[in-house]
Short mmCIF file of C-alpha atoms and ligand atoms in Angstrom, two decimals:
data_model
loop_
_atom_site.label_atom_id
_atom_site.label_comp_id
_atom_site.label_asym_id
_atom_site.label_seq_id
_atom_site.Cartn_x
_atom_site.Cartn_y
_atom_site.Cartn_z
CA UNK A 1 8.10 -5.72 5.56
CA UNK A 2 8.64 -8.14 2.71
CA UNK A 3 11.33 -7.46 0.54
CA UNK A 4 9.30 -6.70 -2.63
CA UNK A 5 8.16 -3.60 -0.78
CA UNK A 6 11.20 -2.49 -0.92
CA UNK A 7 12.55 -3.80 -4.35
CA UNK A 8 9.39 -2.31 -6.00
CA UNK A 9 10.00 0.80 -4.00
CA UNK A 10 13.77 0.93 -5.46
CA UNK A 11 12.20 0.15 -9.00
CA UNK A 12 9.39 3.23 -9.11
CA UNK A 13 12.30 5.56 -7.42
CA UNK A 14 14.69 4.63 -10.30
CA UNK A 15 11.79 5.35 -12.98
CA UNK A 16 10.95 8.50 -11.56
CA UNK A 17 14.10 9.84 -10.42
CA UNK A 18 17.12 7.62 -12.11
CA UNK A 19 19.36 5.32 -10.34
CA UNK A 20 21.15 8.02 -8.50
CA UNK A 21 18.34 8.71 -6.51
CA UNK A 22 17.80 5.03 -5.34
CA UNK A 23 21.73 5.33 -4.68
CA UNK A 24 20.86 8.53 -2.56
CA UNK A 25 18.33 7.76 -0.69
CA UNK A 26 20.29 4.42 0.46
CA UNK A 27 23.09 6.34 1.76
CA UNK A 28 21.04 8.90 3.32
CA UNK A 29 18.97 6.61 5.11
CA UNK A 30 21.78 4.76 6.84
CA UNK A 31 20.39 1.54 6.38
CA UNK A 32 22.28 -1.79 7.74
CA UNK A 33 22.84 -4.11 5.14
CA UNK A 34 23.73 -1.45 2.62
CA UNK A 35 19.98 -1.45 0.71
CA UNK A 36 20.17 -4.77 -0.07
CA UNK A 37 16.87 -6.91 0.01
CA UNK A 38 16.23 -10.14 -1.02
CA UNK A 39 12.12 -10.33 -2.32
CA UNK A 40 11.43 -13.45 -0.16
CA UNK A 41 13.31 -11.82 3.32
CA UNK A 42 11.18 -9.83 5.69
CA UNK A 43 13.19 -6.57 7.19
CA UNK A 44 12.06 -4.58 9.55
CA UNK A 45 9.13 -1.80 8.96
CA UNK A 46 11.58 1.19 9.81
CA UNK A 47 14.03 0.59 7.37
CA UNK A 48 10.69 1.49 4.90
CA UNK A 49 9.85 4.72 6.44
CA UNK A 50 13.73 5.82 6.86
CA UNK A 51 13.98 5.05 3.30
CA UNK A 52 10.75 7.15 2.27
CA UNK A 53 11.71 9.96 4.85
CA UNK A 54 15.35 10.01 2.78
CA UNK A 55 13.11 10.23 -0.55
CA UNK A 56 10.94 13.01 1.04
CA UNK A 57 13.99 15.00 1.90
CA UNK A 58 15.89 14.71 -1.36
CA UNK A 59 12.99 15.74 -3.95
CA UNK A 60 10.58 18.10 -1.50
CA UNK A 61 7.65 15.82 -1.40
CA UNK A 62 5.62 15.18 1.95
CA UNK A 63 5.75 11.40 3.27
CA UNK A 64 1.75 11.32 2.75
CA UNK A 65 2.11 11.77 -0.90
CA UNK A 66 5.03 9.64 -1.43
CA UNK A 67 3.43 7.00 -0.05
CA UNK A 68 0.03 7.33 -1.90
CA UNK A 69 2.44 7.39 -4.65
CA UNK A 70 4.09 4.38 -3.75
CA UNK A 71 0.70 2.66 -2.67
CA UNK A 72 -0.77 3.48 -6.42
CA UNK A 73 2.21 2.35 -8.50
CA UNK A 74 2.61 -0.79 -6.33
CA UNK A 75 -1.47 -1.97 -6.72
CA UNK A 76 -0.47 -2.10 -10.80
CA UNK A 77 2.68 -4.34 -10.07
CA UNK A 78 1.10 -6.65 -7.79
CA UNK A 79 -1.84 -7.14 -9.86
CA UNK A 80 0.47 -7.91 -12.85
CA UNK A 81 1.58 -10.40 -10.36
CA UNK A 82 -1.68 -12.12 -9.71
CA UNK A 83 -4.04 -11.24 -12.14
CA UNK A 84 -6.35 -14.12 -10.47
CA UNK A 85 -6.51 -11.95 -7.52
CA UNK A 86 -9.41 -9.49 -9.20
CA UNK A 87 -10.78 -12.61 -10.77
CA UNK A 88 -14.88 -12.36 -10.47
CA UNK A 89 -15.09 -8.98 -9.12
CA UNK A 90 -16.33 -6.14 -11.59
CA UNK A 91 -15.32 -2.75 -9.85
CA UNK A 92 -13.11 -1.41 -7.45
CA UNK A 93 -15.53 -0.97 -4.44
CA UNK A 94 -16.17 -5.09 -4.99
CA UNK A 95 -12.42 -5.47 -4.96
CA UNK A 96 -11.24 -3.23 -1.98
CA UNK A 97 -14.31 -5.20 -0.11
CA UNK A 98 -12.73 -8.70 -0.65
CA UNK A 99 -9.05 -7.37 0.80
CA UNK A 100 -9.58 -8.71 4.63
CA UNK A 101 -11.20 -11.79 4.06
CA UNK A 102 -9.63 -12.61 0.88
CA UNK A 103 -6.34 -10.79 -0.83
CA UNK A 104 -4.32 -11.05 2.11
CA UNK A 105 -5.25 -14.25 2.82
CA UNK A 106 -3.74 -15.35 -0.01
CA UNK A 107 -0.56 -12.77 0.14
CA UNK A 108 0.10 -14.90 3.54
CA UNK A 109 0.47 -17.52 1.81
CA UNK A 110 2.56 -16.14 -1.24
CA UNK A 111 4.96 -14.14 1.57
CA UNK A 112 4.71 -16.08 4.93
CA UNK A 113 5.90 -13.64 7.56
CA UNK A 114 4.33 -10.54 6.17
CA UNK A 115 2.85 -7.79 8.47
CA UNK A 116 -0.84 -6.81 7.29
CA UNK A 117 -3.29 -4.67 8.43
CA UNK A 118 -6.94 -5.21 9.62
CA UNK A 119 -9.56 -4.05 7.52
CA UNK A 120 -13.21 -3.95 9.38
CA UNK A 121 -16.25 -3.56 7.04
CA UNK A 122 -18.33 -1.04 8.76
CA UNK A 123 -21.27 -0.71 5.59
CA UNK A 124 -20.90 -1.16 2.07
CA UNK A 125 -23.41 -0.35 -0.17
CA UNK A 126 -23.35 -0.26 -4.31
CA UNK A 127 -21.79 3.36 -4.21
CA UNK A 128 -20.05 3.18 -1.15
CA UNK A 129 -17.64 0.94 1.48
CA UNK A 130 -16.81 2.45 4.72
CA UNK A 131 -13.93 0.45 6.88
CA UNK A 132 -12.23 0.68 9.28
CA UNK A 133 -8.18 0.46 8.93
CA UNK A 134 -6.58 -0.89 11.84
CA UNK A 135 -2.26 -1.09 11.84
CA UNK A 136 0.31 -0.53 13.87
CA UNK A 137 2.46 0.21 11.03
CA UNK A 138 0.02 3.56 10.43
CA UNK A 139 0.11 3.00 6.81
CA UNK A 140 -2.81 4.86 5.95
CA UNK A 141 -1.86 6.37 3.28
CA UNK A 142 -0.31 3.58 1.35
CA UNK A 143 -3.29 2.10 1.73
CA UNK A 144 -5.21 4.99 -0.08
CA UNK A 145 -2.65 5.16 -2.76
CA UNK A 146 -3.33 1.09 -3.06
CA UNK A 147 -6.75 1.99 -3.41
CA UNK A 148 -6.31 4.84 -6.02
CA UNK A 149 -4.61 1.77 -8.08
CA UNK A 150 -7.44 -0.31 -7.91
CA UNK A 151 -9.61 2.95 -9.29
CA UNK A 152 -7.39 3.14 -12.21
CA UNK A 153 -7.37 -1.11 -12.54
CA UNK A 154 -10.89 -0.57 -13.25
CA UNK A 155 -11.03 2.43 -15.10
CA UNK A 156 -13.46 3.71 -12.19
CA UNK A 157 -12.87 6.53 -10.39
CA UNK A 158 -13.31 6.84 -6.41
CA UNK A 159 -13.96 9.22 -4.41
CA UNK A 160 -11.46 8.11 -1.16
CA UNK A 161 -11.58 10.20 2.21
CA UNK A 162 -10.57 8.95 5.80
CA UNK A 163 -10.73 10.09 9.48
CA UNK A 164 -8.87 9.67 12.53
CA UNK A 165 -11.67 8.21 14.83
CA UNK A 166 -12.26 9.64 18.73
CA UNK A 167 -11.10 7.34 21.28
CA UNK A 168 -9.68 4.14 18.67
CA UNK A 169 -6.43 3.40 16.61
CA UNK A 170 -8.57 3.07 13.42
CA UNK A 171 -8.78 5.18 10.70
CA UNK A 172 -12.12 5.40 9.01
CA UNK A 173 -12.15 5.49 5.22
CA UNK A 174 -15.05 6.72 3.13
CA UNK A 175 -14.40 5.25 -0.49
CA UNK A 176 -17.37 5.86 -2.67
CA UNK A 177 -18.10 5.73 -6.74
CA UNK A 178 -16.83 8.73 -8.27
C1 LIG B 1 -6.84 -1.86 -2.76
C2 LIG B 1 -6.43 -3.01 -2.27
C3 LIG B 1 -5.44 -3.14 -1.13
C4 LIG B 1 -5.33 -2.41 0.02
C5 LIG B 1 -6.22 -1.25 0.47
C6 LIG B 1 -4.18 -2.94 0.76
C7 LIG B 1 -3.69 -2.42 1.94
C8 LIG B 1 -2.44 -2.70 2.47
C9 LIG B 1 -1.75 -1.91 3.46
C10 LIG B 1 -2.32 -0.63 4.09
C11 LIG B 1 -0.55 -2.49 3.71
C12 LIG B 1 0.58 -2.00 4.63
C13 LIG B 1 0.74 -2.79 5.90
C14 LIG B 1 -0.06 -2.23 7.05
O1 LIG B 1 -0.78 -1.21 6.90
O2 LIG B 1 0.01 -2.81 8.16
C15 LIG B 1 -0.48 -3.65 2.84
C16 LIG B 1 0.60 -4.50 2.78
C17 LIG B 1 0.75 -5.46 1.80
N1 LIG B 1 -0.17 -5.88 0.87
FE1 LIG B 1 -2.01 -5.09 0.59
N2 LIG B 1 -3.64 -3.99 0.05
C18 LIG B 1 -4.36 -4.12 -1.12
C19 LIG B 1 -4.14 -5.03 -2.13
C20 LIG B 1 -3.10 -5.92 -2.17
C21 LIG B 1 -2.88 -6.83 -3.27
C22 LIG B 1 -3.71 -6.96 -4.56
C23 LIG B 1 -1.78 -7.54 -2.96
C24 LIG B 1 -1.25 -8.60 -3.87
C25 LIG B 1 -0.28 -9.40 -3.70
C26 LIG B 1 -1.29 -7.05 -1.67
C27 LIG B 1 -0.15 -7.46 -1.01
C28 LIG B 1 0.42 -6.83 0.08
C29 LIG B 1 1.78 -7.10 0.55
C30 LIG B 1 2.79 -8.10 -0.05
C31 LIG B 1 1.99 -6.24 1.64
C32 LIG B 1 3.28 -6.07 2.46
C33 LIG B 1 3.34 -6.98 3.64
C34 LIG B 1 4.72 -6.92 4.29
O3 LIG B 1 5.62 -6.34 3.70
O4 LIG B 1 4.91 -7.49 5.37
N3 LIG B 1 -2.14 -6.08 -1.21
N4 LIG B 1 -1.63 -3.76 2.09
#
C-alpha cells in the first residue's frame, strides 16, 4: 500500500488516541523499518493489517470497525486532497458510481504502484448502486467506511449493506439513498 495509507492512518490514531498510541501500536506490530513510511513509497499490504490488528488489540475494537473507521476519516482527507475529484457529481450514489472507471484512474496516476480494487457495476438506479467488490487485499470494509465518507461529503445519508456471494471472491454491496 502507498505510504499515505499509512501516514494518514498514524495521523487519525494520534487524534483519537495521542501519540503514544501510534508509538504502541508500532512496537507491537513488529514492523521492519521501525514505522517509518515515506507518502510516495509503496510497502507491503501486511504491514497495514499488522498495524490495525496492533490497534484492535490495544483499545478493544474489532478490525471491521477500525477499518470502517479508518475508511471514513480517510474519504475526508483525500477529498481535501483533490477536491476536483467530486467535481460534476451531485450525490454520493453519482460519486461511488464514477470510482472504477474514474477516481482510481486518476489515483494511478497521482501514486503509480498502488494496489486497487475492482469495482463491477451490477445496476444502479437513482436510489440505489449495487457492485460488485472484487480484491485480494479483502478490504471490504474500508471500502464501506470510504463510502460512509462520501455520505457525510454530501450531507446524504446511505443506507450501505454487503454480502459474501456463493461460489465468487466478490462481495456484493447494496448502497442505497437513506
Ligand atoms: C467512496 C469512494 C471510494 C471507494 C469505495 C474506494 C475504495 C477503495 C478500497 C476498498 C481500497 C483498498 C484497496 C483494495 O481493496 O484492494 C482503496 C484504495 C485506495 N484508494 Fe480508493 N476508494 C474511494 C475513493 C477514493 C478517493 C476519492 C481517492 C482519492 C485520492 C482514493 C484513493 C485511494 C488510494 C490512494 C488507495 C490506496 C492504494 C494503495 O495503497 O496501494 N480512493 N480504495
Amino acid at each position: 500500500m502507498k505510504g499515505i495509507v499509512f501516514s494518514e492512518f498514524f495521523e487519525m490514531v494520534e487524534g483519537q488516541f495521542g501519540f503514544d498510541m501510534v508509538d504502541t501500536i508500532i512496537a507491537n506490530a513488529q514492523l521492519p523499518h521501525e514505522g517509518l513510511y515515506v507518502a510516495g513509497g509503496t510497502y507491503p499490504h501486511e504491514e497495514m493489517v499488522k498495524l490495525v490488528v496492533a490497534l484492535g488489540q490495544a483499545t478493544q475494537t474489532s478490525v471491521p470497525d477500525l477499518l470502517k473507521a479508518y475508511g471514513k476519516y480517510l474519504f475526508h482527507r483525500l477529498i481535501a486532497l483533490y477536491p476536483k475529484l467530486a467535481e460534476g457529481k451531485s450525490n454520493p450514489l453519482a460519486f461511488i458510481a464514477t470510482v472504477e472507471d474514474y477516481i482510481h484512474i486518476e489515483v494511478r496516476k497521482l501514486y503509480p504502484g498502488a494496489e486497487l480494487p475492482r469495482f463491477i457495476t451490477v445496476s444502479y438506479s437513482e436510489k440505489e448502486l449495487v457492485l460488485d467488490y472484487l480484491s485480494a487485499r479483502k478490504m471490504q470494509d474500508f471500502g464501506w467506511g470510504l463510502m460512509e465518507g462520501c455520505a457525510e461529503y454530501y450531507k446524504q445519508p446511505l443506507n450501505i449493506r454487503y454480502e459474501f456471494l456463493e461460489n465468487s471472491d466478490a462481495v456484493r454491496f447494496y448502497i442505497a439513498l437513506a
